[in-house]
XYZ file of C-alpha atoms in Angstrom:
567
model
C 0.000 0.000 0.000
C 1.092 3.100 -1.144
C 2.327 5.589 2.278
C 0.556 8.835 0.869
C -2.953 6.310 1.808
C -3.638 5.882 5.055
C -5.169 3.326 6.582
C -9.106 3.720 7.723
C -9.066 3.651 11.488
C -12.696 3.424 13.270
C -14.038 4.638 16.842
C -14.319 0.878 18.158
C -14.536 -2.713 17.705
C -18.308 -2.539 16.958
C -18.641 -0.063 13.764
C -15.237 -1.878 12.462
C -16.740 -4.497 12.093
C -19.988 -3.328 10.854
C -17.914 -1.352 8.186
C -16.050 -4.900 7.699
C -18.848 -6.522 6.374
C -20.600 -4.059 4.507
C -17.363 -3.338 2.935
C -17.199 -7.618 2.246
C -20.610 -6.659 0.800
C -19.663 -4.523 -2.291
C -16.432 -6.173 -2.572
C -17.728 -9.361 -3.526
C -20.849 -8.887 -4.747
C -21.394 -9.356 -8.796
C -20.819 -6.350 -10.704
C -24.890 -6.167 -11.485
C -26.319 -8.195 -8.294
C -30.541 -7.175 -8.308
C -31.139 -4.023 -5.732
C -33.986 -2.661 -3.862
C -35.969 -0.367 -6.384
C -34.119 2.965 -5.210
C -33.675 6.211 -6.931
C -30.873 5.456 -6.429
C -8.787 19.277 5.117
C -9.338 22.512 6.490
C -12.872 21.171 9.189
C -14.366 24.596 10.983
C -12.461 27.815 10.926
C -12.959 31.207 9.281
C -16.026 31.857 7.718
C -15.877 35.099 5.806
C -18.784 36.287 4.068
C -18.441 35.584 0.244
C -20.878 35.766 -2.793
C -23.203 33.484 -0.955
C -23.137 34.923 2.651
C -23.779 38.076 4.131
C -21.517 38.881 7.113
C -17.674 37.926 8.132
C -17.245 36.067 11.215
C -15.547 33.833 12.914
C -17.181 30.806 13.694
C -15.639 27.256 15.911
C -18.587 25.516 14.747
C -21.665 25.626 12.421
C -24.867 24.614 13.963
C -27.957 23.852 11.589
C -30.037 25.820 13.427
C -27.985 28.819 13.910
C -28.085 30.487 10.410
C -27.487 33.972 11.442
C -24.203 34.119 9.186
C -26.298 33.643 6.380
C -29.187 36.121 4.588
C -31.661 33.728 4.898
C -33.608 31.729 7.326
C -33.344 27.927 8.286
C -35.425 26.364 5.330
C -36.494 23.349 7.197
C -39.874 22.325 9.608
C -39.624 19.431 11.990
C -41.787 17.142 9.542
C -43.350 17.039 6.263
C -46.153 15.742 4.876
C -46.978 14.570 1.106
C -47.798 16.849 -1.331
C -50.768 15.843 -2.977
C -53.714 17.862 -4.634
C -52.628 20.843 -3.966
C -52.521 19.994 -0.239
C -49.859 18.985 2.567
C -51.328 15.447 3.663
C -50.228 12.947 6.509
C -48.722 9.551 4.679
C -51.835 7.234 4.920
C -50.195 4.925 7.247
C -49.363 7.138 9.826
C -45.431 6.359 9.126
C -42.234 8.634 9.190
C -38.702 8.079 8.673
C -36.299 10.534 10.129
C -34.020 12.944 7.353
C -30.043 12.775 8.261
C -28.367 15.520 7.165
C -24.803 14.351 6.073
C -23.367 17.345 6.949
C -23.466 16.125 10.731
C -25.034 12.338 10.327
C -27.606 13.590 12.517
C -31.665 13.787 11.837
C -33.025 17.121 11.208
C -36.531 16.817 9.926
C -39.228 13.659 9.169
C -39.907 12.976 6.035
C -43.044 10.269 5.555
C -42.934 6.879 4.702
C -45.315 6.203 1.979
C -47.217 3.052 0.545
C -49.466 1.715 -2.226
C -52.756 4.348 -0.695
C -50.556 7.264 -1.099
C -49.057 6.687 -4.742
C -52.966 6.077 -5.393
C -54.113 9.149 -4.045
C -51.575 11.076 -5.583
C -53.088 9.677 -8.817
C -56.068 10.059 -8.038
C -55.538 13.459 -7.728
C -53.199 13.774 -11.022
C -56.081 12.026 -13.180
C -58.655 14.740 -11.952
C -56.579 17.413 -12.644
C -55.130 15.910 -16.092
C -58.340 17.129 -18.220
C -58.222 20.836 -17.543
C -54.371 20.991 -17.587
C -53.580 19.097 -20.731
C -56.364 21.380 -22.296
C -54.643 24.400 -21.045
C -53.107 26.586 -23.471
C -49.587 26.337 -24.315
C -49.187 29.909 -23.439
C -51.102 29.767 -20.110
C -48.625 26.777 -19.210
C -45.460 28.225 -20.579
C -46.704 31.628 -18.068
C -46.686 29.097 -15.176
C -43.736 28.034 -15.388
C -42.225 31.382 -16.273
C -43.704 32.210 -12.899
C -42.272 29.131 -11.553
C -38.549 30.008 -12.526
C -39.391 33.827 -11.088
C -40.379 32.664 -7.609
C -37.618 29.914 -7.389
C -34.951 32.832 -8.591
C -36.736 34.731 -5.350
C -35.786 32.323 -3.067
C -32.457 31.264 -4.436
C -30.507 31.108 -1.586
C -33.088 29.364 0.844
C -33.432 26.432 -2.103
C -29.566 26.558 -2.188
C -29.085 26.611 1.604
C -31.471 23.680 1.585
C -30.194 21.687 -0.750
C -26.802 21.503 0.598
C -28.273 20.910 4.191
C -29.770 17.771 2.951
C -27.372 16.528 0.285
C -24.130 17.677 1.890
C -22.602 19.523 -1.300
C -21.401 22.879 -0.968
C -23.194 25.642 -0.963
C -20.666 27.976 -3.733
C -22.221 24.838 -6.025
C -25.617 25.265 -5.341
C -26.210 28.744 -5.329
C -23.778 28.904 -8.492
C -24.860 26.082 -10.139
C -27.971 23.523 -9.120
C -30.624 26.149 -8.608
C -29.795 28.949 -11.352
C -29.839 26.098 -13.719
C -33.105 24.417 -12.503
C -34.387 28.146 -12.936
C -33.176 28.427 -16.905
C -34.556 24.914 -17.424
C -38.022 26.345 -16.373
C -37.176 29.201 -18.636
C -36.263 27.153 -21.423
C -38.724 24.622 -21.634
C -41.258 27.494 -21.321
C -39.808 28.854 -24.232
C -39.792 25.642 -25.905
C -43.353 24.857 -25.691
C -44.242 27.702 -27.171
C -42.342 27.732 -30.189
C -42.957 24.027 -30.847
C -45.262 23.289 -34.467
C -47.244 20.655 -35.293
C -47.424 19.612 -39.046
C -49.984 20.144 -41.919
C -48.995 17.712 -44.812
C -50.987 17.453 -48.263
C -52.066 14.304 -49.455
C -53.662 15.861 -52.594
C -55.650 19.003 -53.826
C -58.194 18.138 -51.027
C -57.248 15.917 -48.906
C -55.021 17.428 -45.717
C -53.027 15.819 -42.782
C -52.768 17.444 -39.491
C -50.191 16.770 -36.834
C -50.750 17.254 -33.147
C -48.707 17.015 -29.986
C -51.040 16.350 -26.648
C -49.779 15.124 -23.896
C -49.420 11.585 -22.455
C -51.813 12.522 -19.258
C -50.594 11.269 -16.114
C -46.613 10.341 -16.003
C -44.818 9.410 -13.241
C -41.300 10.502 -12.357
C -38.107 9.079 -9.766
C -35.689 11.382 -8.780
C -32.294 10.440 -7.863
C -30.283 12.116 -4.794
C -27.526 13.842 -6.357
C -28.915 16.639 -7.436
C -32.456 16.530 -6.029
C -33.721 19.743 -7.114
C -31.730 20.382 -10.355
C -32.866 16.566 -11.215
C -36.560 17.379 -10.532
C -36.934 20.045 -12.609
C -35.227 18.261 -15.812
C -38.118 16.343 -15.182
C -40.800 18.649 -14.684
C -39.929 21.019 -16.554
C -41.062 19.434 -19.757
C -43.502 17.111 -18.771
C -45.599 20.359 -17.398
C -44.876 22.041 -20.416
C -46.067 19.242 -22.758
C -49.415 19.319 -20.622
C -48.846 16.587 -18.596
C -49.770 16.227 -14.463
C -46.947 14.510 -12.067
C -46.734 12.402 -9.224
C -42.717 12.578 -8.191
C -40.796 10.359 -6.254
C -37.885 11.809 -4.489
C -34.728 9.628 -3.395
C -35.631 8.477 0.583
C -31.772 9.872 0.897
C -32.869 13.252 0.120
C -36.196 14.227 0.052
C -36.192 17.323 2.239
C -35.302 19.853 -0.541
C -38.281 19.230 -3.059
C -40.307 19.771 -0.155
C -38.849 23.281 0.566
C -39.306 23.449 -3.000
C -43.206 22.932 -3.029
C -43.074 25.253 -0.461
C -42.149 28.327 -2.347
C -43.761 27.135 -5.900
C -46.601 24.677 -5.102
C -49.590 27.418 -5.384
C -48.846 28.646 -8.511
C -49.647 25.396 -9.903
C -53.352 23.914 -10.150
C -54.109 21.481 -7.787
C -53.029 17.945 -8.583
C -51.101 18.999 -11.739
C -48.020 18.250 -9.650
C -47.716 15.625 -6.849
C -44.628 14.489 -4.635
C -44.617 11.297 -2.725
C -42.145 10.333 -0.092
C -41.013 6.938 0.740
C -38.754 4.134 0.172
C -38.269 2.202 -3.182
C -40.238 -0.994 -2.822
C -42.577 0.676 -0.840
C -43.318 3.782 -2.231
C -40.781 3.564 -5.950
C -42.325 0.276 -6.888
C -46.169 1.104 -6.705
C -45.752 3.963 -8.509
C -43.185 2.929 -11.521
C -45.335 -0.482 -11.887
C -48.736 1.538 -11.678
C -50.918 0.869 -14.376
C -52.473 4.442 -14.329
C -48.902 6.244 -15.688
C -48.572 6.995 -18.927
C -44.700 7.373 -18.962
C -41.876 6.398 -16.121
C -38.502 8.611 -15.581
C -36.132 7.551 -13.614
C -32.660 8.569 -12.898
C -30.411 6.668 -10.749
C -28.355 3.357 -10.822
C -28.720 0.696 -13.697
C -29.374 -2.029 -11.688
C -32.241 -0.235 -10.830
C -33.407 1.187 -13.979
C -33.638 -2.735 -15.587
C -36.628 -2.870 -13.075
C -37.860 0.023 -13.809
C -38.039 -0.648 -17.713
C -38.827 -4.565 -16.629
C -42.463 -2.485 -14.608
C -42.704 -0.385 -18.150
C -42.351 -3.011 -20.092
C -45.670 -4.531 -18.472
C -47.881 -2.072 -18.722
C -46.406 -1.148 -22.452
C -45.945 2.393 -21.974
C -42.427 4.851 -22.496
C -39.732 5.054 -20.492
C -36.880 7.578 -19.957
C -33.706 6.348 -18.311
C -31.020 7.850 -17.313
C -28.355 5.680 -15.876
C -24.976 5.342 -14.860
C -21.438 6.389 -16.186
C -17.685 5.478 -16.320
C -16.559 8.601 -17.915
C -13.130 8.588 -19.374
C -11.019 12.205 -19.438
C -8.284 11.935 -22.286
C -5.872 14.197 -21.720
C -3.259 14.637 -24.903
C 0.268 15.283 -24.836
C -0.178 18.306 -26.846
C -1.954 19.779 -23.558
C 1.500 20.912 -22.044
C 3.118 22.460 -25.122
C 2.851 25.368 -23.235
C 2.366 26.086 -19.577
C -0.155 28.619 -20.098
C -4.041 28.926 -19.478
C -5.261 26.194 -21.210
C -3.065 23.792 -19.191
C -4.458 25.584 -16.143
C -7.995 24.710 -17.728
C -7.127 21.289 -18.540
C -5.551 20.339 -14.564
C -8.985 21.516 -14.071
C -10.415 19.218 -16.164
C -9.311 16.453 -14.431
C -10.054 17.814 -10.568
C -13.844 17.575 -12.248
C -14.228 13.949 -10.484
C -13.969 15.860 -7.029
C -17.326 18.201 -8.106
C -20.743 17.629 -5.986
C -18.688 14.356 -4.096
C -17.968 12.643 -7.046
C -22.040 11.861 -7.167
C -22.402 12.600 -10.672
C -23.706 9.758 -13.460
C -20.605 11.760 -15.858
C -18.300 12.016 -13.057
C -14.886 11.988 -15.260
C -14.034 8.741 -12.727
C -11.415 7.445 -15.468
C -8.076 9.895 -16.021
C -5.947 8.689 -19.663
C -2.944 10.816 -19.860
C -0.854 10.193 -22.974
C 2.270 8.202 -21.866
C 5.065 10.925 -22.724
C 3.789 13.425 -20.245
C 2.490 11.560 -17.308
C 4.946 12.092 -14.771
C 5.249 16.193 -15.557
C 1.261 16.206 -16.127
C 0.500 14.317 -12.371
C 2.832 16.133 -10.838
C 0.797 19.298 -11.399
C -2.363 17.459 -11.405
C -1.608 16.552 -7.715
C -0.778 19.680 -6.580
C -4.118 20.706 -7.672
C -6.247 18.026 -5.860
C -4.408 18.690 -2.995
C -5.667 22.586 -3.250
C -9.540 21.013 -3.200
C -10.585 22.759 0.120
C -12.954 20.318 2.233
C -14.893 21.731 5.045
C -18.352 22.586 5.856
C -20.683 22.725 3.065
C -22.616 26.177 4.297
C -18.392 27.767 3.931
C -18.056 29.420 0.650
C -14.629 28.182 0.815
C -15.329 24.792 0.879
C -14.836 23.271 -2.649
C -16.013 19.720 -1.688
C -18.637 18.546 0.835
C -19.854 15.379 2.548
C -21.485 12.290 0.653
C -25.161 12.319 0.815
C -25.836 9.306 3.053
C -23.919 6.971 5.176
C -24.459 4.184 2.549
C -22.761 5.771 -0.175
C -19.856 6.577 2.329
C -19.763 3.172 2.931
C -19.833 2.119 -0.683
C -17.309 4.435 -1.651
C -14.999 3.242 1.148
C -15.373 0.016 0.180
C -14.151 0.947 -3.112
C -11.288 2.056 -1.877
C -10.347 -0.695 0.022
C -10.516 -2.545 -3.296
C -8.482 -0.404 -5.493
C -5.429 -0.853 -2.265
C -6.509 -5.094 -2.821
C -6.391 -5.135 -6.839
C -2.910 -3.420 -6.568
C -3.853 0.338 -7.326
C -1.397 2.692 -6.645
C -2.577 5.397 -4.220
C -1.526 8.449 -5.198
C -3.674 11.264 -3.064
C -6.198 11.061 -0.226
C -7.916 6.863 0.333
C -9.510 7.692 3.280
C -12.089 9.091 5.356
C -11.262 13.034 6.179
C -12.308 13.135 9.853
C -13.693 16.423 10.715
C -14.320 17.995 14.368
C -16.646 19.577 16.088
C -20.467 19.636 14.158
C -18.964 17.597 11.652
C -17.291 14.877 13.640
C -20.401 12.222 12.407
C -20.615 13.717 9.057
C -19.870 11.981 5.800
C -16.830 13.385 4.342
C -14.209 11.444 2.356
C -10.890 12.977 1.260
C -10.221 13.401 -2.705
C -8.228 10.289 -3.808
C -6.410 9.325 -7.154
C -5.280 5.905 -7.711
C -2.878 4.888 -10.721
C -3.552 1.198 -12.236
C -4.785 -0.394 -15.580
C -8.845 -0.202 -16.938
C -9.592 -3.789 -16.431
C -9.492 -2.882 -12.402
C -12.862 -2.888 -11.280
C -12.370 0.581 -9.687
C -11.629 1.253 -13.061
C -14.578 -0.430 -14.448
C -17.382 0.099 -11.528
C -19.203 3.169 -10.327
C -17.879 4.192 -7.919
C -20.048 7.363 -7.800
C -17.855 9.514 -4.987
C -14.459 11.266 -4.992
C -12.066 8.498 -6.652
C -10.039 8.889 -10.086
C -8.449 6.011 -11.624
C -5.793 6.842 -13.731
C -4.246 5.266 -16.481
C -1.446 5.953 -19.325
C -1.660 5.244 -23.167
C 0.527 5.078 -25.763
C -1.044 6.903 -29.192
C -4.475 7.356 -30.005
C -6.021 3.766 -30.940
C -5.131 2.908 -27.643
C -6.736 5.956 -26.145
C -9.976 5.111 -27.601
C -9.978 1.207 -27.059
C -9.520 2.151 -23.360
C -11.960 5.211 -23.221
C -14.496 2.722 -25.376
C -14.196 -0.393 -22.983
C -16.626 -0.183 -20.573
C -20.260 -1.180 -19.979
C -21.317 2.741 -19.940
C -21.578 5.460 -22.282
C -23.018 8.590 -21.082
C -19.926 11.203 -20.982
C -16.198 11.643 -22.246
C -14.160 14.322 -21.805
C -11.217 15.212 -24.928
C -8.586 17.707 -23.795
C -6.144 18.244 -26.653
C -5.191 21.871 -28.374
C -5.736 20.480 -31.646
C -9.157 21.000 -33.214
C -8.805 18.113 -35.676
C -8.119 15.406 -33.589
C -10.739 16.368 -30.806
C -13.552 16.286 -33.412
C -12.266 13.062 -34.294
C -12.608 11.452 -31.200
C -15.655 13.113 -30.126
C -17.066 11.443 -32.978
C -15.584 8.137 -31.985
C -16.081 7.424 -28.271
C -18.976 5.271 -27.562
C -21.078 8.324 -24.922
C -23.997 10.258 -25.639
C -22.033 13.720 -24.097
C -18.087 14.180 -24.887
C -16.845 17.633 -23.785
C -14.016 18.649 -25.927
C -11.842 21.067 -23.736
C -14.474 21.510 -20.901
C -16.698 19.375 -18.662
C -19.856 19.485 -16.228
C -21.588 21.747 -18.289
C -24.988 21.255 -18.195
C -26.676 23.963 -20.632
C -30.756 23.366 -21.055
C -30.493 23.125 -24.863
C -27.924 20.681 -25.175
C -29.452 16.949 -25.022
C -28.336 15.061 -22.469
C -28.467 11.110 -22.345
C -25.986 7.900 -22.833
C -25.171 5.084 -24.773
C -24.970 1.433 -23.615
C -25.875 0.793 -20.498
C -26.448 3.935 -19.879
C -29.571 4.837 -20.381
C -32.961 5.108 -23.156
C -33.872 8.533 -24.556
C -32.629 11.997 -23.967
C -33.189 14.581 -21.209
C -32.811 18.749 -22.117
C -33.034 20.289 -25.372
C -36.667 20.575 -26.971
C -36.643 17.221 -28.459
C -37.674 16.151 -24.397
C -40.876 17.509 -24.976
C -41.721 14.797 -27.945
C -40.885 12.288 -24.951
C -44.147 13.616 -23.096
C -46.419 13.939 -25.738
C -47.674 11.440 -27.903
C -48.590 12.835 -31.815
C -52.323 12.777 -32.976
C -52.896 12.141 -36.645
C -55.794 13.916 -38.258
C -56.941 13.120 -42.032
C -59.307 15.452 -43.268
C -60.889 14.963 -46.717
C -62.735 18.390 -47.754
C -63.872 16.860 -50.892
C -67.619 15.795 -51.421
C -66.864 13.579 -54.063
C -67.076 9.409 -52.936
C -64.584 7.938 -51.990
C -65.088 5.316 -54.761
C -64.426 2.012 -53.272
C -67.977 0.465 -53.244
């Protein structure tokens, strides 16, 4: 084992060996073993006021319920109910499961635990409201959701603060990043609705046909926990614009935010146009992705999971949108350090990307190929630079890197870990847990880490979906795209190279529905997003997502009295 990675040390006996065997767990399970239906270090210090926060202080600790630093109030109430027709309702059952924040591992609001009755009374509330709404006018809908994007842009920083309360990523990401892009989605699929055109085609002098879109009705939608509210509204956004009513799922990891979200948007919306349900995956995921009264399931999460989901589809014959999981490679050419100049800076970058919102991104850039010739001069700045990835407390606007959204994922990614040090990786920064003090002493915060072996490692090969880069060498370009190409997934690539010619080329060639040439983790509205492989059916983004909830009516007209001549 390389010296630079530490051995994991734990509190006790006990949670060792708990962390043992759920370590044993991943290790050794099959790469695709069946899983439950899921939707799938600088600590405390100075805080100084920054684009996101309002005063300068210095604080020992950050307490959840002490947001005076901030310009905003705590976003959270001490338990939720389901959103459904309009209404905040009590799950059926009576049932709640308690919200950890993984900022601190520590509960800080109940979230319910919903069954079978309250995925059917969210549809029965979506079917009653589906009549009036898919007859609405596209402009009347596109104004919603224009109003939509205006009160979310309102309450920016409360939906930021809240999402990184309950996911753990920082909050310089999702005030910069996860809510002003939810808000342009809105905007853009607004925008979209209203400049899409049906079709008038003539079969003769007088004989016409028409060419609708209407929408599918009643669609149901999974959200993963990565990016809870960013995720939601790549959802939403064009199934409401398209005419269609909603009854969302959020992850059980982190359902909190939506809820805030509801909170600030839910009246502007008729009641039971849009419903959220809480709950676990069989309990809650299952009943509603296998329902018989949805039109269309879309789900985003882990492919394990989204073969069941298509597997529930696939009975009840209706659409499906998946988006799945990724093994991104990031090729970086030699011709990147003909010069030590900005674009270099942009491409060491480039490959810190794996580090951004945990690791927990389907296109995390997991897999590093650095042309043989200038691996040792390109790592040795590369290191330098994850080393400068400030980890602290997610409400800091230093902090660059948070904490894992749930204990399980820590756990997972651990495990992973411990692998890469078993298959023979070498560890070349962080491979190990970054313990924190004070508020953050239970939190769920792993240190960047880079490990050096060869593709057919399953770190290499695996989602790992946190904080780790595998990194590899290769000699000329067929072998760059053999490696880059051999993997089960296909949803994003990243080509750093200065020379146009060669990056079209490959972005052409690798096997992903995204490749960033020169960039990465951009995640513009009107660019469709959506993989290859294993990774997924159908794209998300760009206007051709509305055609994926509507479904197109057909109208022949004859305007001729003359008969038609067949009997």
């Amino acid at each position: 084992m390389n010296s630079r990675c530490a051995p994991r040390e734990n509190p006790d006996d006990v949670a060792r060996s708990r962390t043992q065997r759920a370590r044993a767990a991943w290790r050794h399970r099959r790469p695709h073993d069946g899983m439950e239906l899921a939707n799938e270090s600088h600590g405390a210090g100075h805080r100084c006021a920054g684009p996101f926060m309002s005063t300068c202080e210095e604080h020992t600790q950050m307490n959840h319920a002490e947001m005076q630093f901030l310009s905003t109030e705590y976003p959270y109430k001490k338990q939720y109910g389901n959103f459904i027709g309009g209404k905040w309702v009590p799950p059926a059952g009576g049932e709640y499961f308690d919200n950890i924040s993984p900022i601190t591992g520590e509960p800080f609001t109940s979230i319910p635990r919903s069954r079978d009755a309250d995925i059917e009374a969210a549809l029965d509330a979506a079917h009653a409201a589906k009549t009036a709404w898919g007859r609405t006018s596209v402009t009347d809908r596109a104004n919603v959701l224009m109003k939509i994007a205006d009160r979310m842009e309102a309450n920016l920083q409360r939906l930021a603060v809240a999402e990184s309360i309950d996911n753990g990523k920082p909050l310089r990401e999702t005030m910069a990043a996860d809510i002003p892009l939810a808000i342009d989605h809105m905007r853009y699929f607004a925008s979209a609705a209203r400049a899409q055109e049906g079709g008038i085609s003539e079969i003769d002098h007088d004989t016409v046909a028409y060419h609708f879109h209407e929408p599918l009705g009643v669609v149901g939608q999974i959200i993963p926990w990565n990016f809870p509210i960013l995720m939601a509204i790549w959802k939403l956004a064009p199934a409401l614009a398209a005419g269609n009513c909603v009854v969302l799922k959020p992850a059980e990891q982190t359902p909190a935010s939506i809820l805030v979200l509801l909170e600030v948007i839910g009246d502007l919306l008729p009641p039971g146009v849009l419903n959220v349900v809480n709950g676990f995956g069989l309990e809650a995921g299952k009943p509603l992705a296998s329902n018989k009264r949805i039109a269309k399931i879309a789900f985003t999460g882990e492919t394990t999971t989204g073969r069941l989901i298509m597997q529930y589809a696939s009975q009840n014959l209706i659409p499906v949108t998946l988006e799945l999981g990724g093994k991104s490679p990031n090729i970086f050419f030699a011709d990147v350090l003909n010069a030590d100049d900005s674009f270099f800076d942009k491409a060491l970058e480039g490959f810190t990307m794996f580090a951004l919102n945990q690791g927990e991104v389907c296109t995390c850039p997991s897999r590093a190929l650095v042309e043989e010739s200038i691996y040792e001069r390109f790592m040795e700045r590369a290191l330098k630079r994850v080393a400068a990835i400030a980890q602290g407390h997610p409400l800091d606007s230093k902090t660059m890197i948070g904490a894992q959204a749930s204990h399980e994922q820590l756990e997972k990614i651990l495990s992973y870990i411990d692998l890469g040090k078993q298959e023979g990786a070498e560890c070349l920064a962080g491979g190990e847990r970054n313990a924190m003090d004070g508020e953050l002493k239970n939190g769920y915060y792993i240190k960047p880490t880079v490990f050096k072996g060869h593709n057919k490692m399953r770190i290499f090969q695996e989602e790992i979906f946190g904080p780790v880069l595998s990194v590899t060498t290769f000699k000329n370009e067929e072998e760059a795209l053999k490696i880059a190409n051999d993997t089960l997934y296909g949803l994003g690539a990243g080509v750093w190279t200065r020379d146009g010619t060669r990056a079209y080329r490959f972005g052409r060639a690798i096997q992903a529905g995204r490749v960033w040439t020169n960039c990465y983790h951009a995640y513009p509205a009107h660019a469709a997003f959506g993989g290859y492989k294993q990774s997924g059916i159908g794209r998300e983004n760009h206007k051709m997502m509305l055609d994926h909830y509507q479904q197109t009516k057909n109208m022949l007209v004859s305007y001729s009295d003359k008969p038609l001549g067949f009997f």
